[in-house]
Every structure is written in C-alpha cells, then in structure tokens.
Amino acid sequence: MTTEMFILATLDGLSAAALLFMVALGLTLIFGVMGILNVAHGSLYAIGGYVAATLGLAIDKFGLSPALYLPALFLAAILIGPLLGTLLEVGLLRRILGKEHVLQLLVTFAAFMILEDVQRLVWGTQPYFVSNVMNQFGNTDVLGITYTNYQMIVLPVVAAVAYYGLRYFLTKTWLGREVIAMTFHREVATAMGVNAKLVSLLTFVIGAGLGTLGGALASPSTALLPGVGADMIVQSFAVIAIAGLGQLGGAALAACLIGLSRSFAVYLMPELAVLTPYIIMVLVLLVRPEGLFAATSMRRI
Amino acid sequence: MLELKEVSARIAGVPVLRAINAEIARTSTAAIVGRNGAGKTTLLRIIMGFVPFAAKGSVVLDGKDLSRVSPHDRPRLGIGYGPEDRVLFPSFTVEENLRFPCEVIRMPTKAVDRRMDEVLAIVPELAPLLARSAAVLSGGQAKMAVLGRSLMVGTRLVLLDEPFQGLAPVLALQYTEALKRLQGARPDLTILITESNRSLLKDIPSVTWTLERGAMTVAGGGSGPRGSLPEAAPSD
Ligand SMILES: Nc1ncnc2c1ncn2[C@@H]1O[C@H](COP(=O)(O)OP(=O)(O)OP(=O)(O)O)[C@@H](O)[C@H]1O
Ligand SMILES: [Mg+2]
C-alpha cells in the first residue's frame, strides 16, 4: 500500500464514519426508548438522501443561488425526518411496543421493503448523484492528496455537533432526562409522571431526523441507488452491536472502526469490503457479547 | 379516601384479582398481606393505571375516578409510588432521582427544595447519599431512596410494594421509624403497603387485609388512633 492510498483510505473511512455515526445515533436512541430495532431506519436514510438530491437538482434547474445548496440538505432532513418519523411511529411502531422482538423486526422490515419500493416508484433505479454542494466547498491538499473539504471537514463537524447536541439535550434538559428515564424503565418513568407516548414520539422524530440527515449529507458524495438503505442499516446495526446498545460515545468509535476498515478493505481486499462490518461485529461479539463499551449490567444512553 | 369497588383483573386469561372491595380512609395506613403470587403487585399496578381491570369495577380517590386519569397524571394528583423492584434511574444521582418526579410535573424549584427538606426530615438516612450515583446504592439504600422519591410527590396517596423485602433488621427498623415520622408529618396521607410477612410491619398499619388467591379479607384492624373500618369483600 502506498502512502497516497493510505491517506486516501483514511480520509474515505473517516468521512464514511461521520455519516454512519449520525445514522447509528438515531437508531440507538430509538432502540433505547422504544426497545425496537427499527429496520425502516435504513429507508429514512435513503429517502433523506433522495429528497436532498431532488432539492439540489431543483436549485440548479430554477437557477437559484448556490448559497442554498447546504441549507437545502438540512431542509431535506428537517422536512422528511419528522414527517416520515411521525407516520411510522403513530402508524406502526407504537402498535408493536412490547411485542416479541421477532415480530417487531418483521414488521419494521416489512415497512422497510415497502418504502424501498416507494423509492423506486418515485426516483426510479438510475443512480442520483448531486455533488454541487461538495464542489462548492472546494478541495484541500493533504500530503499530496487532493480531498474535498466537504467530506474532510463539513461531515465530521456536523457529526460532532449532532453528538454533543444530543448529549446536551439528554443530560441537561428536563425533556432529555425524561428520555433517559424512559430508556431505563418505561413503567416507573410513567409512574413518575413521564408521558411515555409523547416522549416516544419525540424520540422517534429526533432519531428519524438523524437518519434522514445522514442520508441528506451523504447525497453529495455518494451515488443514491436502490439498496443504499439496506447497506446503511446493516452497517448501523454493526455499529451499535459493537458499541453496545445505547452507548453514544462508543458508537462514534465503532463507526470509525467500521468506516476505516471498510475503506482500507476497498484498497487492499476489495472482494471482502462488503463483509467487513459483519467480520468485525462477529469478532467483537465473540469476545464481548454485550458490546465493547456496554456498562456492566445496565443499559444507558 | 381510596375506594376499590369490585376490582377484578385477569392476566393472560387467568383471574388474578377477584372482586376486590376496600375503602381506605384518609389518615389511615393500610397493609395488604399475601403470599408470593397473591396479586399484591397487580393491585398496586391497577391503582397506578398500568393493568386494565374489568369494566364494572372502579378505583376512586377522593371522589375522582382514577380509570379516567392517565397513568402519568397520577403524580400531579399527589400519588407517590414505590415499585417492588426498587427501580432508580442509575445515571442520575440519588438527589436527581428524588427531584425527578417533581421536575417532570414542572413543580417550581423553590417548592421542590422545600419538599426535599421535608422528605429528608422523614428519611434522614438519605442525606449522606444524595450526591451518590443511584447505580452504586445497596439494595437497602435503594429501598430508602425509593421511599423518599415516592414522598416527593405523594401528598395524598403513597403506594409501597413490599418495602421490607430484603432489608436487614437495622435498616428495617430505620424504615419503620421513617414510616412513623411520615404518619406524623402528613396526617392526611393515605398509605398502602404490601408485604408478604406481616410481622415486619409491626404496629405501622391501622388496618390489615389478607390477599389470598386474588381475593381480599380483613385480617384485623390496627392499634393506634389512625384506624378505619374497611369494607372488605368476603372471600370465596
Ligand atoms: N405480566 C404477567 N404475565 C402473566 N402473569 C402475571 C403477570 N403479572 C402477574 N402475573 C400473575 O399474577 C399473579 C399475581 O402476581 P403479582 O405479581 O401481583 O403477585 P404478588 O402478590 O405481587 O407476588 P410477590 O410477593 O411475589 O411479589 C401471579 O400468579 C403471577 O404469576
Ligand atoms: Mg409483588
């Protein structure tokens, strides 16, 4: 492996990790409060990306200011995350609360399949690639490698803001503390006055928003095509399995682990690249079934 | 006054409670004694609104039909709950756990501070634990903290599910003392305690029921001035 390849693989891996982290953060937050591993989270990622790409194309088509490119990504996430999130939570998730995990997985998997077809119906099967935002941010030379500022700076900064923002919300605001209480014990939290329905909905909307934000921010640097949602949900599962459910900081490290190993595999063993999340997950779970960072005996967020 | 009228419940098709009738006056402390699986926890969870019961029954607190009140609105009515498995939120300190129910119902900070002082006067054992993480408490300390937390909002009705279970004699004595101070400090409060071992309760309850296979019978009034006559259904 040459130095150039090493640097390229590192930068690729870190920018992929930033996106993966945001999506996994949403997934683990929702699991913490509702106890449901939501497979349809992958669809939220994909649809967030498609909507962002559509907005990006519209900006070009109507000759609007390029200053709108970046806001359009966030707008896409803010439009579609809460909307789809509310639909999914009210229509589906709250009806399968406390049911067997197999049933929950099947139901959210069904929702994922349906949404996958909706994407094909609306956006077709041809790849979408709207890189106008990325070009706008320019490039930087890193030891002889030219790399986009968007992937190298914007994505990690947004991921860090999402992480610290979420931590602040969970530990410093009264609503956040209600969310935490719910992750530990739904019934006792309710007996203490927490409106479980409302807090679940709110958590789901925030989690869904993180999923769509991940997709929207991925759209400039990744080609959107059928299957991106499935790929993302598999990687996010691997992240939270490795980190331990509900471990926010651990999820950041796990996302780096998966992002980097996958990008290095692309250069070194391309045929194994798709398998790396599974391989790492299996290795970690063999040694520590509860995840690398799970606190002893208790679940926390 | 807490009234249970014809309260029957089935869980998974099996009758767990059968036509429970009881009245507990304000100012009185009632004990429900029953073996494991008798239905004690189920009865308290019914009062808290977590278990559905047959439509013809009702649970009424001071004239208000509790089946029309959402479970999460109970703390606002002054109902405090100490669950059996002494659940505290482990990422909070003991003090945060105590303040939590008040915070959730958006009680002004000044009022919470006052409530806190009042509770610490009743359960002084909690004072040195306040700054600790709830995750590191021993089982007995957690029972004390759960009692304290239930008193933070429980000004009209406090439900305690097997508070003495697993308490070493010294701690059990402290707990009894705390309950006595509570009876003195909040004479208007209705207290409902479940227990599998009657002798642990000493002379705390003014009335004691026995719950057996889902049916409740009077086991005897208490001593003390806080007595009230229960209206209990005959057993099967
Ligand atoms: N979620 C449930 N599913 C099935 N059966 C239940 C459930 N909860 C309670 N039961 C049954 O209802 C009956 C009463 O249970 P409950 O927990 O109220 O008893 P308890 O008097 O509190 O017992 P313990 O002293 O062991 O706490 C038991 O036979 C129990 O098996
Ligand atoms: Mg019980």
PDB file of C-alpha atoms in Angstrom, chain A residues 75-288:
ATOM      1  CA  LEU A  75     -34.069  21.356   4.893  1.00  0.00           C
ATOM      2  CA  ALA A  76     -34.492  17.942   3.272  1.00  0.00           C
ATOM      3  CA  ALA A  77     -33.690  16.220   6.577  1.00  0.00           C
ATOM      4  CA  ILE A  78     -35.970  18.531   8.569  1.00  0.00           C
ATOM      5  CA  LEU A  79     -38.827  18.139   6.094  1.00  0.00           C
ATOM      6  CA  ILE A  80     -38.792  14.421   5.691  1.00  0.00           C
ATOM      7  CA  GLY A  81     -37.449  13.140   9.048  1.00  0.00           C
ATOM      8  CA  PRO A  82     -40.235  14.383  11.328  1.00  0.00           C
ATOM      9  CA  LEU A  83     -42.899  13.726   8.696  1.00  0.00           C
ATOM     10  CA  LEU A  84     -41.965  10.120   7.952  1.00  0.00           C
ATOM     11  CA  GLY A  85     -40.932   9.610  11.574  1.00  0.00           C
ATOM     12  CA  THR A  86     -44.358  10.633  12.871  1.00  0.00           C
ATOM     13  CA  LEU A  87     -46.107   8.475  10.269  1.00  0.00           C
ATOM     14  CA  LEU A  88     -44.005   5.444  11.192  1.00  0.00           C
ATOM     15  CA  GLU A  89     -44.302   5.945  14.940  1.00  0.00           C
ATOM     16  CA  VAL A  90     -48.029   6.597  15.061  1.00  0.00           C
ATOM     17  CA  GLY A  91     -48.929   4.156  12.299  1.00  0.00           C
ATOM     18  CA  LEU A  92     -46.639   1.308  13.204  1.00  0.00           C
ATOM     19  CA  LEU A  93     -44.062   1.427  15.987  1.00  0.00           C
ATOM     20  CA  ARG A  94     -46.354   2.349  18.880  1.00  0.00           C
ATOM     21  CA  ARG A  95     -48.606  -0.551  17.917  1.00  0.00           C
ATOM     22  CA  ILE A  96     -45.849  -3.126  18.317  1.00  0.00           C
ATOM     23  CA  LEU A  97     -44.370  -1.794  21.572  1.00  0.00           C
ATOM     24  CA  GLY A  98     -43.566  -4.599  23.975  1.00  0.00           C
ATOM     25  CA  LYS A  99     -44.362  -7.338  21.442  1.00  0.00           C
ATOM     26  CA  GLU A 100     -41.891 -10.135  20.723  1.00  0.00           C
ATOM     27  CA  HIS A 101     -38.666  -8.932  19.141  1.00  0.00           C
ATOM     28  CA  VAL A 102     -39.058 -11.227  16.143  1.00  0.00           C
ATOM     29  CA  LEU A 103     -42.423  -9.689  15.354  1.00  0.00           C
ATOM     30  CA  GLN A 104     -41.011  -6.181  15.754  1.00  0.00           C
ATOM     31  CA  LEU A 105     -38.160  -6.977  13.399  1.00  0.00           C
ATOM     32  CA  LEU A 106     -40.512  -8.456  10.823  1.00  0.00           C
ATOM     33  CA  VAL A 107     -42.890  -5.515  10.968  1.00  0.00           C
ATOM     34  CA  THR A 108     -40.183  -2.875  10.613  1.00  0.00           C
ATOM     35  CA  PHE A 109     -38.531  -4.970   7.923  1.00  0.00           C
ATOM     36  CA  ALA A 110     -41.844  -5.020   6.045  1.00  0.00           C
ATOM     37  CA  ALA A 111     -42.039  -1.239   6.350  1.00  0.00           C
ATOM     38  CA  PHE A 112     -38.506  -1.056   5.003  1.00  0.00           C
ATOM     39  CA  MET A 113     -39.414  -3.210   1.973  1.00  0.00           C
ATOM     40  CA  ILE A 114     -42.478  -1.117   1.239  1.00  0.00           C
ATOM     41  CA  LEU A 115     -40.517   2.121   1.493  1.00  0.00           C
ATOM     42  CA  GLU A 116     -37.817   0.639  -0.749  1.00  0.00           C
ATOM     43  CA  ASP A 117     -40.453   0.147  -3.454  1.00  0.00           C
ATOM     44  CA  VAL A 118     -41.783   3.642  -2.861  1.00  0.00           C
ATOM     45  CA  GLN A 119     -38.270   4.939  -3.578  1.00  0.00           C
ATOM     46  CA  ARG A 120     -38.125   3.010  -6.865  1.00  0.00           C
ATOM     47  CA  LEU A 121     -41.542   4.335  -7.783  1.00  0.00           C
ATOM     48  CA  VAL A 122     -40.631   7.956  -7.109  1.00  0.00           C
ATOM     49  CA  TRP A 123     -36.960   8.118  -8.033  1.00  0.00           C
ATOM     50  CA  GLY A 124     -36.503   5.144 -10.350  1.00  0.00           C
ATOM     51  CA  THR A 125     -33.474   2.885 -10.359  1.00  0.00           C
ATOM     52  CA  GLN A 126     -30.917   5.124 -12.057  1.00  0.00           C
ATOM     53  CA  PRO A 127     -28.235   6.481  -9.711  1.00  0.00           C
ATOM     54  CA  TYR A 128     -28.679  10.001  -8.340  1.00  0.00           C
ATOM     55  CA  PHE A 129     -25.522  11.957  -7.859  1.00  0.00           C
ATOM     56  CA  VAL A 130     -25.805  15.614  -6.958  1.00  0.00           C
ATOM     57  CA  SER A 131     -22.379  16.843  -5.995  1.00  0.00           C
ATOM     58  CA  ASN A 132     -22.943  20.576  -6.353  1.00  0.00           C
ATOM     59  CA  VAL A 133     -22.552  21.255  -2.599  1.00  0.00           C
ATOM     60  CA  MET A 134     -19.347  19.281  -2.462  1.00  0.00           C
ATOM     61  CA  ASN A 135     -17.792  21.210  -5.340  1.00  0.00           C
ATOM     62  CA  GLN A 136     -18.810  24.453  -3.699  1.00  0.00           C
ATOM     63  CA  PHE A 137     -16.701  23.738  -0.624  1.00  0.00           C
ATOM     64  CA  GLY A 138     -13.537  23.168  -2.680  1.00  0.00           C
ATOM     65  CA  ASN A 139     -10.598  20.880  -2.019  1.00  0.00           C
ATOM     66  CA  THR A 140      -7.528  20.779   0.189  1.00  0.00           C
ATOM     67  CA  ASP A 141      -4.178  19.106  -0.348  1.00  0.00           C
ATOM     68  CA  VAL A 142      -3.303  16.584   2.336  1.00  0.00           C
ATOM     69  CA  LEU A 143       0.280  15.352   1.903  1.00  0.00           C
ATOM     70  CA  GLY A 144      -0.095  15.293  -1.854  1.00  0.00           C
ATOM     71  CA  ILE A 145      -3.688  14.029  -1.927  1.00  0.00           C
ATOM     72  CA  THR A 146      -6.426  16.378  -3.050  1.00  0.00           C
ATOM     73  CA  TYR A 147      -9.526  15.775  -0.960  1.00  0.00           C
ATOM     74  CA  THR A 148     -12.883  17.536  -0.695  1.00  0.00           C
ATOM     75  CA  ASN A 149     -13.386  19.872   2.238  1.00  0.00           C
ATOM     76  CA  TYR A 150     -16.995  18.745   2.378  1.00  0.00           C
ATOM     77  CA  GLN A 151     -16.057  15.183   3.298  1.00  0.00           C
ATOM     78  CA  MET A 152     -12.991  16.071   5.317  1.00  0.00           C
ATOM     79  CA  ILE A 153     -14.389  18.969   7.373  1.00  0.00           C
ATOM     80  CA  VAL A 154     -18.133  19.523   6.934  1.00  0.00           C
ATOM     81  CA  LEU A 155     -19.260  15.941   7.589  1.00  0.00           C
ATOM     82  CA  PRO A 156     -17.166  15.350  10.731  1.00  0.00           C
ATOM     83  CA  VAL A 157     -18.131  18.773  12.110  1.00  0.00           C
ATOM     84  CA  VAL A 158     -21.841  18.093  11.624  1.00  0.00           C
ATOM     85  CA  ALA A 159     -21.464  14.639  13.185  1.00  0.00           C
ATOM     86  CA  ALA A 160     -19.679  16.154  16.200  1.00  0.00           C
ATOM     87  CA  VAL A 161     -22.361  18.821  16.577  1.00  0.00           C
ATOM     88  CA  ALA A 162     -25.055  16.118  16.402  1.00  0.00           C
ATOM     89  CA  TYR A 163     -23.259  14.102  19.095  1.00  0.00           C
ATOM     90  CA  TYR A 164     -22.642  16.957  21.521  1.00  0.00           C
ATOM     91  CA  GLY A 165     -26.063  18.431  20.852  1.00  0.00           C
ATOM     92  CA  LEU A 166     -27.725  15.135  21.642  1.00  0.00           C
ATOM     93  CA  ARG A 167     -25.645  14.679  24.794  1.00  0.00           C
ATOM     94  CA  TYR A 168     -26.502  18.157  25.955  1.00  0.00           C
ATOM     95  CA  PHE A 169     -30.183  17.514  25.299  1.00  0.00           C
ATOM     96  CA  LEU A 170     -30.171  14.193  27.157  1.00  0.00           C
ATOM     97  CA  THR A 171     -28.292  15.306  30.246  1.00  0.00           C
ATOM     98  CA  LYS A 172     -29.091  18.990  30.642  1.00  0.00           C
ATOM     99  CA  THR A 173     -32.713  19.469  29.623  1.00  0.00           C
ATOM    100  CA  TRP A 174     -35.768  18.228  31.502  1.00  0.00           C
ATOM    101  CA  LEU A 175     -37.140  16.600  28.386  1.00  0.00           C
ATOM    102  CA  GLY A 176     -33.837  14.826  27.781  1.00  0.00           C
ATOM    103  CA  ARG A 177     -33.848  13.467  31.329  1.00  0.00           C
ATOM    104  CA  GLU A 178     -37.350  12.124  30.710  1.00  0.00           C
ATOM    105  CA  VAL A 179     -35.984  10.347  27.636  1.00  0.00           C
ATOM    106  CA  ILE A 180     -33.190   8.815  29.741  1.00  0.00           C
ATOM    107  CA  ALA A 181     -35.645   7.712  32.418  1.00  0.00           C
ATOM    108  CA  MET A 182     -37.730   6.017  29.733  1.00  0.00           C
ATOM    109  CA  THR A 183     -34.726   4.098  28.434  1.00  0.00           C
ATOM    110  CA  PHE A 184     -34.196   2.628  31.890  1.00  0.00           C
ATOM    111  CA  HIS A 185     -37.741   1.785  32.849  1.00  0.00           C
ATOM    112  CA  ARG A 186     -40.796   2.765  30.917  1.00  0.00           C
ATOM    113  CA  GLU A 187     -43.334   1.934  33.607  1.00  0.00           C
ATOM    114  CA  VAL A 188     -41.517   3.539  36.517  1.00  0.00           C
ATOM    115  CA  ALA A 189     -40.796   6.632  34.409  1.00  0.00           C
ATOM    116  CA  THR A 190     -44.523   6.826  33.685  1.00  0.00           C
ATOM    117  CA  ALA A 191     -45.337   6.458  37.371  1.00  0.00           C
ATOM    118  CA  MET A 192     -43.037   9.467  37.936  1.00  0.00           C
ATOM    119  CA  GLY A 193     -45.177  11.499  35.546  1.00  0.00           C
ATOM    120  CA  VAL A 194     -43.440  10.989  32.212  1.00  0.00           C
ATOM    121  CA  ASN A 195     -45.860  10.986  29.295  1.00  0.00           C
ATOM    122  CA  ALA A 196     -44.477   7.884  27.609  1.00  0.00           C
ATOM    123  CA  LYS A 197     -46.409   8.293  24.365  1.00  0.00           C
ATOM    124  CA  LEU A 198     -45.275  11.843  23.860  1.00  0.00           C
ATOM    125  CA  VAL A 199     -41.647  11.148  24.779  1.00  0.00           C
ATOM    126  CA  SER A 200     -41.579   8.095  22.476  1.00  0.00           C
ATOM    127  CA  LEU A 201     -42.907  10.118  19.578  1.00  0.00           C
ATOM    128  CA  LEU A 202     -40.452  12.907  20.213  1.00  0.00           C
ATOM    129  CA  THR A 203     -37.536  10.489  20.473  1.00  0.00           C
ATOM    130  CA  PHE A 204     -38.581   8.741  17.308  1.00  0.00           C
ATOM    131  CA  VAL A 205     -38.773  12.021  15.454  1.00  0.00           C
ATOM    132  CA  ILE A 206     -35.299  13.054  16.640  1.00  0.00           C
ATOM    133  CA  GLY A 207     -33.896   9.629  15.761  1.00  0.00           C
ATOM    134  CA  ALA A 208     -35.598   9.656  12.375  1.00  0.00           C
ATOM    135  CA  GLY A 209     -34.234  13.159  11.799  1.00  0.00           C
ATOM    136  CA  LEU A 210     -30.701  11.882  12.432  1.00  0.00           C
ATOM    137  CA  GLY A 211     -31.322   9.113   9.880  1.00  0.00           C
ATOM    138  CA  THR A 212     -32.598  11.480   7.190  1.00  0.00           C
ATOM    139  CA  LEU A 213     -29.825  13.960   7.989  1.00  0.00           C
ATOM    140  CA  GLY A 214     -27.264  11.209   7.427  1.00  0.00           C
ATOM    141  CA  GLY A 215     -28.838  10.446   4.057  1.00  0.00           C
ATOM    142  CA  ALA A 216     -29.121  14.082   3.040  1.00  0.00           C
ATOM    143  CA  LEU A 217     -25.483  14.775   3.918  1.00  0.00           C
ATOM    144  CA  ALA A 218     -24.396  11.590   2.127  1.00  0.00           C
ATOM    145  CA  SER A 219     -26.127  12.559  -1.111  1.00  0.00           C
ATOM    146  CA  PRO A 220     -23.378  14.883  -2.413  1.00  0.00           C
ATOM    147  CA  SER A 221     -20.598  12.320  -2.036  1.00  0.00           C
ATOM    148  CA  THR A 222     -22.399   9.022  -2.607  1.00  0.00           C
ATOM    149  CA  ALA A 223     -24.434   7.805  -5.543  1.00  0.00           C
ATOM    150  CA  LEU A 224     -28.008   7.100  -4.478  1.00  0.00           C
ATOM    151  CA  LEU A 225     -29.473   3.941  -5.917  1.00  0.00           C
ATOM    152  CA  PRO A 226     -31.694   1.113  -4.735  1.00  0.00           C
ATOM    153  CA  GLY A 227     -30.019  -0.751  -1.890  1.00  0.00           C
ATOM    154  CA  VAL A 228     -28.294   2.170  -0.145  1.00  0.00           C
ATOM    155  CA  GLY A 229     -30.811   1.950   2.698  1.00  0.00           C
ATOM    156  CA  ALA A 230     -30.145  -1.753   3.223  1.00  0.00           C
ATOM    157  CA  ASP A 231     -26.400  -1.218   3.167  1.00  0.00           C
ATOM    158  CA  MET A 232     -26.668   1.572   5.731  1.00  0.00           C
ATOM    159  CA  ILE A 233     -28.947  -0.302   8.124  1.00  0.00           C
ATOM    160  CA  VAL A 234     -26.592  -3.283   8.146  1.00  0.00           C
ATOM    161  CA  GLN A 235     -23.639  -1.054   8.968  1.00  0.00           C
ATOM    162  CA  SER A 236     -25.601   0.794  11.652  1.00  0.00           C
ATOM    163  CA  PHE A 237     -26.614  -2.490  13.278  1.00  0.00           C
ATOM    164  CA  ALA A 238     -22.949  -3.447  13.296  1.00  0.00           C
ATOM    165  CA  VAL A 239     -22.035  -0.115  14.902  1.00  0.00           C
ATOM    166  CA  ILE A 240     -24.484  -0.416  17.757  1.00  0.00           C
ATOM    167  CA  ALA A 241     -23.759  -4.113  18.264  1.00  0.00           C
ATOM    168  CA  ILE A 242     -20.048  -3.344  18.524  1.00  0.00           C
ATOM    169  CA  ALA A 243     -20.506  -0.319  20.758  1.00  0.00           C
ATOM    170  CA  GLY A 244     -23.188  -1.825  22.961  1.00  0.00           C
ATOM    171  CA  LEU A 245     -26.762  -0.555  22.699  1.00  0.00           C
ATOM    172  CA  GLY A 246     -27.268   2.978  23.900  1.00  0.00           C
ATOM    173  CA  GLN A 247     -23.562   3.835  24.029  1.00  0.00           C
ATOM    174  CA  LEU A 248     -23.351   7.153  22.246  1.00  0.00           C
ATOM    175  CA  GLY A 249     -19.612   7.746  22.602  1.00  0.00           C
ATOM    176  CA  GLY A 250     -18.870   4.101  21.900  1.00  0.00           C
ATOM    177  CA  ALA A 251     -20.895   4.371  18.710  1.00  0.00           C
ATOM    178  CA  ALA A 252     -18.524   7.089  17.469  1.00  0.00           C
ATOM    179  CA  LEU A 253     -15.528   4.792  17.889  1.00  0.00           C
ATOM    180  CA  ALA A 254     -17.360   1.808  16.407  1.00  0.00           C
ATOM    181  CA  ALA A 255     -18.371   3.915  13.402  1.00  0.00           C
ATOM    182  CA  CYS A 256     -14.703   4.872  12.861  1.00  0.00           C
ATOM    183  CA  LEU A 257     -13.706   1.233  13.183  1.00  0.00           C
ATOM    184  CA  ILE A 258     -16.188   0.137  10.548  1.00  0.00           C
ATOM    185  CA  GLY A 259     -15.708   3.133   8.255  1.00  0.00           C
ATOM    186  CA  LEU A 260     -11.919   2.779   8.268  1.00  0.00           C
ATOM    187  CA  SER A 261     -11.745  -0.982   7.937  1.00  0.00           C
ATOM    188  CA  ARG A 262     -14.180  -0.874   5.073  1.00  0.00           C
ATOM    189  CA  SER A 263     -12.295   1.826   3.198  1.00  0.00           C
ATOM    190  CA  PHE A 264      -8.983   0.033   3.736  1.00  0.00           C
ATOM    191  CA  ALA A 265     -10.556  -3.203   2.556  1.00  0.00           C
ATOM    192  CA  VAL A 266     -11.647  -1.437  -0.622  1.00  0.00           C
ATOM    193  CA  TYR A 267      -7.974  -0.810  -1.426  1.00  0.00           C
ATOM    194  CA  LEU A 268      -6.452  -3.988  -0.028  1.00  0.00           C
ATOM    195  CA  MET A 269      -9.084  -6.740  -0.374  1.00  0.00           C
ATOM    196  CA  PRO A 270     -11.903  -5.318  -2.477  1.00  0.00           C
ATOM    197  CA  GLU A 271     -13.765  -8.622  -2.528  1.00  0.00           C
ATOM    198  CA  LEU A 272     -14.085  -8.502   1.285  1.00  0.00           C
ATOM    199  CA  ALA A 273     -15.113  -4.843   1.595  1.00  0.00           C
ATOM    200  CA  VAL A 274     -18.832  -5.531   1.853  1.00  0.00           C
ATOM    201  CA  LEU A 275     -18.231  -8.160   4.511  1.00  0.00           C
ATOM    202  CA  THR A 276     -16.041  -6.091   6.842  1.00  0.00           C
ATOM    203  CA  PRO A 277     -18.882  -4.819   9.068  1.00  0.00           C
ATOM    204  CA  TYR A 278     -20.014  -8.407   9.678  1.00  0.00           C
ATOM    205  CA  ILE A 279     -16.493  -9.687  10.266  1.00  0.00           C
ATOM    206  CA  ILE A 280     -15.693  -7.006  12.832  1.00  0.00           C
ATOM    207  CA  MET A 281     -19.049  -7.441  14.503  1.00  0.00           C
ATOM    208  CA  VAL A 282     -18.591 -11.186  14.850  1.00  0.00           C
ATOM    209  CA  LEU A 283     -15.060 -10.772  16.203  1.00  0.00           C
ATOM    210  CA  VAL A 284     -16.165  -8.211  18.790  1.00  0.00           C
ATOM    211  CA  LEU A 285     -19.238 -10.144  19.876  1.00  0.00           C
ATOM    212  CA  LEU A 286     -17.181 -13.322  20.301  1.00  0.00           C
ATOM    213  CA  VAL A 287     -15.006 -11.552  22.833  1.00  0.00           C
ATOM    214  CA  ARG A 288     -17.597  -9.218  24.378  1.00  0.00           C
TER     215      ARG A 288
END
